[in-house]
């Protein structure tokens, strides 16, 4: 039943084919082994619509001279091999060529290639009969077709029986997938190589803002996808892309390109579509562009002569290298003199009709030479594979070997021979491991000048001779950028969806820009570094602090030792004159406590110098705050007692007696000391002072200092402020005391000096944060100590030493009696 069904189906089909049998012609050559050929000598411009099945009439389509040239290359190659004594000795190659003029309607020719004696054998039947490969076509391999869409359409028919299909023009990526196209090889580089060269050209000229117009088929769409993928990690942006064909309305496309100010247009399309694009650009008066052609139309012979082509800009292209095939010109002259095709009516099979007798040999030779060498190398690759399959050598081949397509395929994959100084080999995907691309420029004469090359094997080598290019800008390389490159020191801020469109913003101080690493980010400098506005690198900061050897530090430390010496001398003097009225009125035993605390406070001064550490930072503040609290408490007591003696005692005797009975002065001093110590322990436990690097005020410096937590230390400051306020109040109350009895006035004056000192320091600290802040702080501490030492104790020492008559009991009692009489009156 299977045989009958197959016979009926083929009988119906061959009824159409039978009247079209072709006599010997350019399309057919008998031989021991046949190579199929698929060439689009004619091309259908658009789809044909029918209301019933019809055989495609290729002869009525547009003639393609460049494809006819490739057709002749195949014929020449076969005849050259047949005349060779080294390759396939005593074995003749034949060919069966079909005009593959449409993408989808050329199955008659394909079916004839894979048929046996006019019928197609069901694929599984030979295995069922136990007679594998008994009835197979004499075609051992097929060369072609040219386009990727054509190959996608007919390829599966050859893949089923592993018939080698060696394409000279199909460059789509999908054919590298061997799980889908196991017997597909090609002698032309895949799209990824063409796109790689185009991307390299764009990068070479720094063109980043480009349009990509691709044909609306597998070839063009594959090219666009590869282009998008390949520019991901580059600075190139695809500003505009569109699928085009010969019927596209280009007005809107070019309006979009002009609106976006795109300067480079890549046209990745077959010859006919590319011609439509360029002609439309000429008609629409598109000017000042750089056009980039793929290898399908970069060597076009017609377009460079088109009127107005010079106005559209500069045209560069990636092309197949023009390889001169020795003997081909002589073959064309010989073949054309025979006028094979004059009587086309005898050619009944429409895919093998070519009424081309009007063509001169010069027309064929001068046609676009693109893809001629890929055809030539494809034929030779098949011949070498057959040569190895037949185990040819020493002038003969093994005629006992049955040649099957899959055997030829196995040898094809292992191809390794030299042809016109090129080593012909294939990789594991069937893609060529030989060849290069030429980079061409269309000059004013309408010719394509070779200006560079891209070599793939055995190593990558890329070169462009820019001096050969005549730019439309009259010498200067055109630019194509969405945004001009940012000046040095500026970072890019992306403007829109494209990374090529950006706003330039200068990097602030403390940051720098590394354009090679990340042009979109101002990188902060390290804490130990600095940078000016618009920097491209950071510099090390100058570390500043006050060392012990600083002249200012030495003077302050000498002043501190002097203070300690004076305090010690005054203590000795007061001890000697302990029972005198001056010492007793100055505080008596409290004088020694005050002088001792002033000496202990001076310890803080020494820790303001040198490299700050945690212990240094703590000791800068702790001794001064703690012992200065005691000093202030003592002066509060002194001030209160002075007021009490002269004013409160007479009016409030009970208060005075209570104060004397419970030793209120020592109680107050002790309470103040304990409270301050408690507050310091709490604040230093929670947030102790610590080393701090000041990097804000001076961008090029690091000022080493100590950071004190003002919130944690505020309670201690409040206590000091409260004691100072009480002391000032009590001392101010005694401002009208006897002129010669000036303890209250001295305390008031000392407090005013104290307040003035710290106001000055606070003002300077707000306005200045340089390295001399610790020096000023130490000076403020020393000034606070000297204010009491000099203005309170020094006058007492003067009276003791130089005015002993005032240091008598009678003198003090007289002052008190006079003051009491004055108050009572």
Short mmCIF file of N, CA and C in Angstrom, two decimals, residues 434-527:
data_model
loop_
_atom_site.label_atom_id
_atom_site.label_comp_id
_atom_site.label_asym_id
_atom_site.label_seq_id
_atom_site.Cartn_x
_atom_site.Cartn_y
_atom_site.Cartn_z
N UNK A 434 38.79 29.56 7.39
CA UNK A 434 39.72 30.20 6.47
C UNK A 434 39.07 31.49 5.97
N UNK A 435 39.89 32.30 5.29
CA UNK A 435 39.34 33.49 4.66
C UNK A 435 39.42 34.72 5.53
N UNK A 436 39.03 35.82 4.95
CA UNK A 436 39.05 37.12 5.62
C UNK A 436 37.98 37.99 4.98
N UNK A 437 37.86 39.20 5.47
CA UNK A 437 36.95 40.18 4.87
C UNK A 437 37.77 41.38 4.41
N UNK A 438 37.35 41.94 3.32
CA UNK A 438 37.92 43.20 2.87
C UNK A 438 37.02 44.33 3.34
N UNK A 439 37.61 45.48 3.62
CA UNK A 439 36.85 46.68 3.97
C UNK A 439 37.00 47.64 2.79
N UNK A 440 35.87 48.04 2.21
CA UNK A 440 35.90 48.81 0.97
C UNK A 440 35.25 50.18 1.16
N UNK A 441 35.60 51.07 0.26
CA UNK A 441 35.06 52.43 0.23
C UNK A 441 34.64 52.75 -1.20
N UNK A 442 33.44 53.28 -1.37
CA UNK A 442 32.96 53.64 -2.71
C UNK A 442 33.50 55.03 -3.05
N UNK A 443 34.41 55.07 -3.99
CA UNK A 443 35.02 56.34 -4.35
C UNK A 443 34.15 57.13 -5.33
N UNK A 444 34.60 58.30 -5.67
CA UNK A 444 33.81 59.19 -6.54
C UNK A 444 33.69 58.66 -7.96
N UNK A 445 34.55 57.74 -8.33
CA UNK A 445 34.50 57.17 -9.68
C UNK A 445 33.51 56.03 -9.79
N UNK A 446 32.92 55.65 -8.68
CA UNK A 446 31.94 54.56 -8.71
C UNK A 446 32.56 53.19 -8.53
N UNK A 447 33.78 53.14 -8.03
CA UNK A 447 34.46 51.88 -7.78
C UNK A 447 34.61 51.65 -6.28
N UNK A 448 34.76 50.38 -5.94
CA UNK A 448 34.95 50.01 -4.53
C UNK A 448 36.44 49.82 -4.28
N UNK A 449 37.05 50.77 -3.57
CA UNK A 449 38.47 50.68 -3.23
C UNK A 449 38.63 49.88 -1.94
N UNK A 450 39.58 48.97 -1.96
CA UNK A 450 39.88 48.23 -0.73
C UNK A 450 40.75 49.11 0.16
N UNK A 451 40.25 49.39 1.37
CA UNK A 451 40.96 50.29 2.29
C UNK A 451 41.43 49.57 3.56
N UNK A 452 41.11 48.30 3.66
CA UNK A 452 41.52 47.57 4.86
C UNK A 452 41.08 46.13 4.78
N UNK A 453 41.30 45.43 5.88
CA UNK A 453 40.93 44.01 5.91
C UNK A 453 40.72 43.58 7.36
N UNK A 454 40.05 42.45 7.49
CA UNK A 454 39.86 41.80 8.79
C UNK A 454 40.16 40.33 8.57
N UNK A 455 41.26 39.89 9.12
CA UNK A 455 41.68 38.50 8.94
C UNK A 455 41.29 37.68 10.15
N UNK A 456 40.65 36.53 9.90
CA UNK A 456 40.18 35.68 11.00
C UNK A 456 41.20 34.61 11.37
N UNK A 457 41.81 34.03 10.37
CA UNK A 457 42.70 32.89 10.60
C UNK A 457 44.04 33.16 9.92
N UNK A 458 45.14 32.66 10.48
CA UNK A 458 45.24 31.89 11.74
C UNK A 458 45.15 32.75 12.99
N UNK A 459 45.16 34.07 12.82
CA UNK A 459 44.98 34.97 13.97
C UNK A 459 44.20 36.18 13.49
N UNK A 460 43.62 36.91 14.42
CA UNK A 460 42.82 38.07 14.08
C UNK A 460 43.75 39.25 13.78
N UNK A 461 43.50 39.89 12.65
CA UNK A 461 44.28 41.06 12.25
C UNK A 461 43.34 42.05 11.58
N UNK A 462 43.27 43.25 12.13
CA UNK A 462 42.34 44.27 11.65
C UNK A 462 43.11 45.51 11.26
N UNK A 463 42.82 46.05 10.06
CA UNK A 463 43.55 47.21 9.59
C UNK A 463 42.66 48.05 8.68
N UNK A 464 42.74 49.37 8.84
CA UNK A 464 42.05 50.31 7.95
C UNK A 464 43.03 51.43 7.61
N UNK A 465 43.17 51.70 6.33
CA UNK A 465 43.98 52.82 5.86
C UNK A 465 43.06 54.02 5.67
N UNK A 466 42.99 54.84 6.70
CA UNK A 466 42.02 55.94 6.71
C UNK A 466 42.34 57.00 5.65
N UNK A 467 43.57 57.05 5.23
CA UNK A 467 43.95 58.08 4.25
C UNK A 467 43.32 57.85 2.88
N UNK A 468 42.84 56.63 2.62
CA UNK A 468 42.22 56.34 1.33
C UNK A 468 40.75 56.73 1.27
N UNK A 469 40.19 57.12 2.40
CA UNK A 469 38.76 57.42 2.45
C UNK A 469 38.54 58.91 2.17
N UNK A 470 37.63 59.19 1.26
CA UNK A 470 37.25 60.57 0.94
C UNK A 470 35.93 60.86 1.66
N UNK A 471 36.03 61.40 2.85
CA UNK A 471 34.83 61.64 3.66
C UNK A 471 33.99 62.76 3.05
N UNK A 472 32.70 62.71 3.28
CA UNK A 472 31.82 63.79 2.81
C UNK A 472 32.09 65.08 3.58
N UNK A 473 32.80 64.95 4.70
CA UNK A 473 33.15 66.13 5.50
C UNK A 473 34.43 66.80 5.00
N UNK A 474 34.94 66.35 3.89
CA UNK A 474 36.13 66.95 3.26
C UNK A 474 37.38 66.81 4.14
N UNK A 475 37.63 65.62 4.59
CA UNK A 475 38.89 65.34 5.29
C UNK A 475 38.73 64.90 6.73
N UNK A 476 37.80 65.48 7.45
CA UNK A 476 37.61 65.13 8.86
C UNK A 476 36.69 63.93 8.99
N UNK A 477 37.03 63.02 9.88
CA UNK A 477 36.19 61.84 10.10
C UNK A 477 34.85 62.28 10.68
N UNK A 478 33.75 61.88 10.07
CA UNK A 478 32.43 62.26 10.61
C UNK A 478 32.21 61.69 12.00
N UNK A 479 31.34 62.32 12.73
CA UNK A 479 31.00 61.84 14.07
C UNK A 479 29.54 61.37 14.08
N UNK A 480 29.26 60.47 14.98
CA UNK A 480 27.88 60.01 15.18
C UNK A 480 27.71 59.69 16.65
N UNK A 481 27.34 60.71 17.40
CA UNK A 481 27.19 60.59 18.85
C UNK A 481 25.85 61.18 19.27
N UNK A 482 25.21 60.56 20.25
CA UNK A 482 23.99 61.16 20.80
C UNK A 482 24.38 62.34 21.67
N UNK A 483 25.43 62.17 22.46
CA UNK A 483 25.94 63.25 23.31
C UNK A 483 27.45 63.32 23.14
N UNK A 484 27.96 64.53 23.09
CA UNK A 484 29.41 64.71 22.98
C UNK A 484 30.09 64.16 24.22
N UNK A 485 31.28 63.65 24.03
CA UNK A 485 32.02 63.06 25.14
C UNK A 485 32.26 64.11 26.23
N UNK A 486 32.11 63.67 27.47
CA UNK A 486 32.29 64.58 28.60
C UNK A 486 33.75 64.99 28.74
N UNK A 487 33.99 66.24 29.15
CA UNK A 487 35.37 66.66 29.41
C UNK A 487 35.96 65.85 30.56
N UNK A 488 37.25 65.95 30.70
CA UNK A 488 37.94 65.24 31.78
C UNK A 488 37.44 65.74 33.13
N UNK A 489 37.16 64.82 34.01
CA UNK A 489 36.68 65.18 35.34
C UNK A 489 35.17 65.23 35.47
N UNK A 490 34.46 64.93 34.37
CA UNK A 490 33.00 64.96 34.40
C UNK A 490 32.46 63.53 34.34
N UNK A 491 31.38 63.30 35.05
CA UNK A 491 30.70 62.00 35.02
C UNK A 491 29.44 62.11 34.16
N UNK A 492 29.09 60.98 33.56
CA UNK A 492 27.90 60.94 32.72
C UNK A 492 26.67 60.59 33.55
N UNK A 493 25.60 61.29 33.27
CA UNK A 493 24.30 60.93 33.86
C UNK A 493 23.37 60.61 32.71
N UNK A 494 22.96 59.33 32.64
CA UNK A 494 22.20 58.86 31.49
C UNK A 494 20.92 59.68 31.31
N UNK A 495 20.68 60.07 30.07
CA UNK A 495 19.52 60.89 29.73
C UNK A 495 18.66 60.09 28.76
N UNK A 496 17.66 59.40 29.29
CA UNK A 496 16.81 58.56 28.44
C UNK A 496 17.20 57.10 28.56
N UNK A 497 16.76 56.31 27.58
CA UNK A 497 16.96 54.85 27.64
C UNK A 497 18.30 54.43 27.08
N UNK A 498 18.95 55.28 26.31
CA UNK A 498 20.21 54.91 25.67
C UNK A 498 21.38 55.37 26.51
N UNK A 499 22.36 54.47 26.66
CA UNK A 499 23.55 54.81 27.43
C UNK A 499 24.41 55.85 26.72
N UNK A 500 24.21 56.03 25.40
CA UNK A 500 24.99 57.01 24.65
C UNK A 500 24.47 58.43 24.83
N UNK A 501 23.29 58.56 25.40
CA UNK A 501 22.71 59.89 25.63
C UNK A 501 22.86 60.23 27.11
N UNK A 502 23.56 61.29 27.40
CA UNK A 502 23.85 61.59 28.79
C UNK A 502 24.10 63.08 28.98
N UNK A 503 24.06 63.48 30.26
CA UNK A 503 24.39 64.84 30.67
C UNK A 503 25.71 64.77 31.44
N UNK A 504 26.57 65.73 31.20
CA UNK A 504 27.87 65.75 31.89
C UNK A 504 27.78 66.57 33.17
N UNK A 505 28.20 65.98 34.27
CA UNK A 505 28.22 66.68 35.55
C UNK A 505 29.60 66.56 36.17
N UNK A 506 30.16 67.69 36.59
CA UNK A 506 31.51 67.69 37.13
C UNK A 506 31.52 67.01 38.50
N UNK A 507 32.56 66.24 38.75
CA UNK A 507 32.67 65.53 40.03
C UNK A 507 33.09 66.51 41.12
N UNK A 508 32.38 66.54 42.25
CA UNK A 508 32.71 67.47 43.34
C UNK A 508 34.02 67.09 44.01
N UNK A 509 34.52 68.01 44.85
CA UNK A 509 35.76 67.69 45.56
C UNK A 509 35.52 66.52 46.50
N UNK A 510 36.56 65.76 46.70
CA UNK A 510 36.45 64.54 47.50
C UNK A 510 36.06 63.34 46.67
N UNK A 511 35.86 63.53 45.34
CA UNK A 511 35.53 62.42 44.45
C UNK A 511 36.39 62.53 43.19
N UNK A 512 36.41 61.45 42.44
CA UNK A 512 37.13 61.47 41.17
C UNK A 512 36.40 60.58 40.18
N UNK A 513 36.74 60.71 38.90
CA UNK A 513 36.09 59.92 37.84
C UNK A 513 37.15 59.06 37.16
N UNK A 514 36.84 57.79 37.00
CA UNK A 514 37.69 56.87 36.23
C UNK A 514 36.87 56.41 35.04
N UNK A 515 37.05 57.07 33.91
CA UNK A 515 36.20 56.85 32.74
C UNK A 515 36.31 55.43 32.21
N UNK A 516 37.47 54.81 32.34
CA UNK A 516 37.62 53.45 31.83
C UNK A 516 36.93 52.44 32.74
N UNK A 517 36.83 52.74 34.01
CA UNK A 517 36.20 51.82 34.95
C UNK A 517 34.69 52.03 35.01
N UNK A 518 34.26 53.24 35.20
CA UNK A 518 32.83 53.56 35.27
C UNK A 518 32.65 55.05 34.97
N UNK A 519 32.29 55.38 33.72
CA UNK A 519 32.15 56.81 33.37
C UNK A 519 30.90 57.45 33.94
N UNK A 520 30.05 56.67 34.62
CA UNK A 520 28.78 57.20 35.12
C UNK A 520 28.80 57.49 36.62
N UNK A 521 29.94 57.36 37.26
CA UNK A 521 29.95 57.47 38.72
C UNK A 521 31.19 58.24 39.18
N UNK A 522 30.94 59.22 40.06
CA UNK A 522 32.03 59.90 40.74
C UNK A 522 32.39 59.06 41.97
N UNK A 523 33.60 58.57 41.99
CA UNK A 523 34.01 57.64 43.04
C UNK A 523 34.56 58.44 44.23
N UNK A 524 34.03 58.20 45.43
CA UNK A 524 34.54 58.93 46.60
C UNK A 524 35.98 58.55 46.89
N UNK A 525 36.77 59.53 47.29
CA UNK A 525 38.14 59.26 47.72
C UNK A 525 38.12 58.59 49.09
N UNK A 526 39.19 57.93 49.41
CA UNK A 526 39.32 57.34 50.75
C UNK A 526 39.47 58.46 51.78
N UNK A 527 39.30 58.10 53.03
CA UNK A 527 39.41 59.10 54.09
C UNK A 527 40.80 59.72 54.14
#
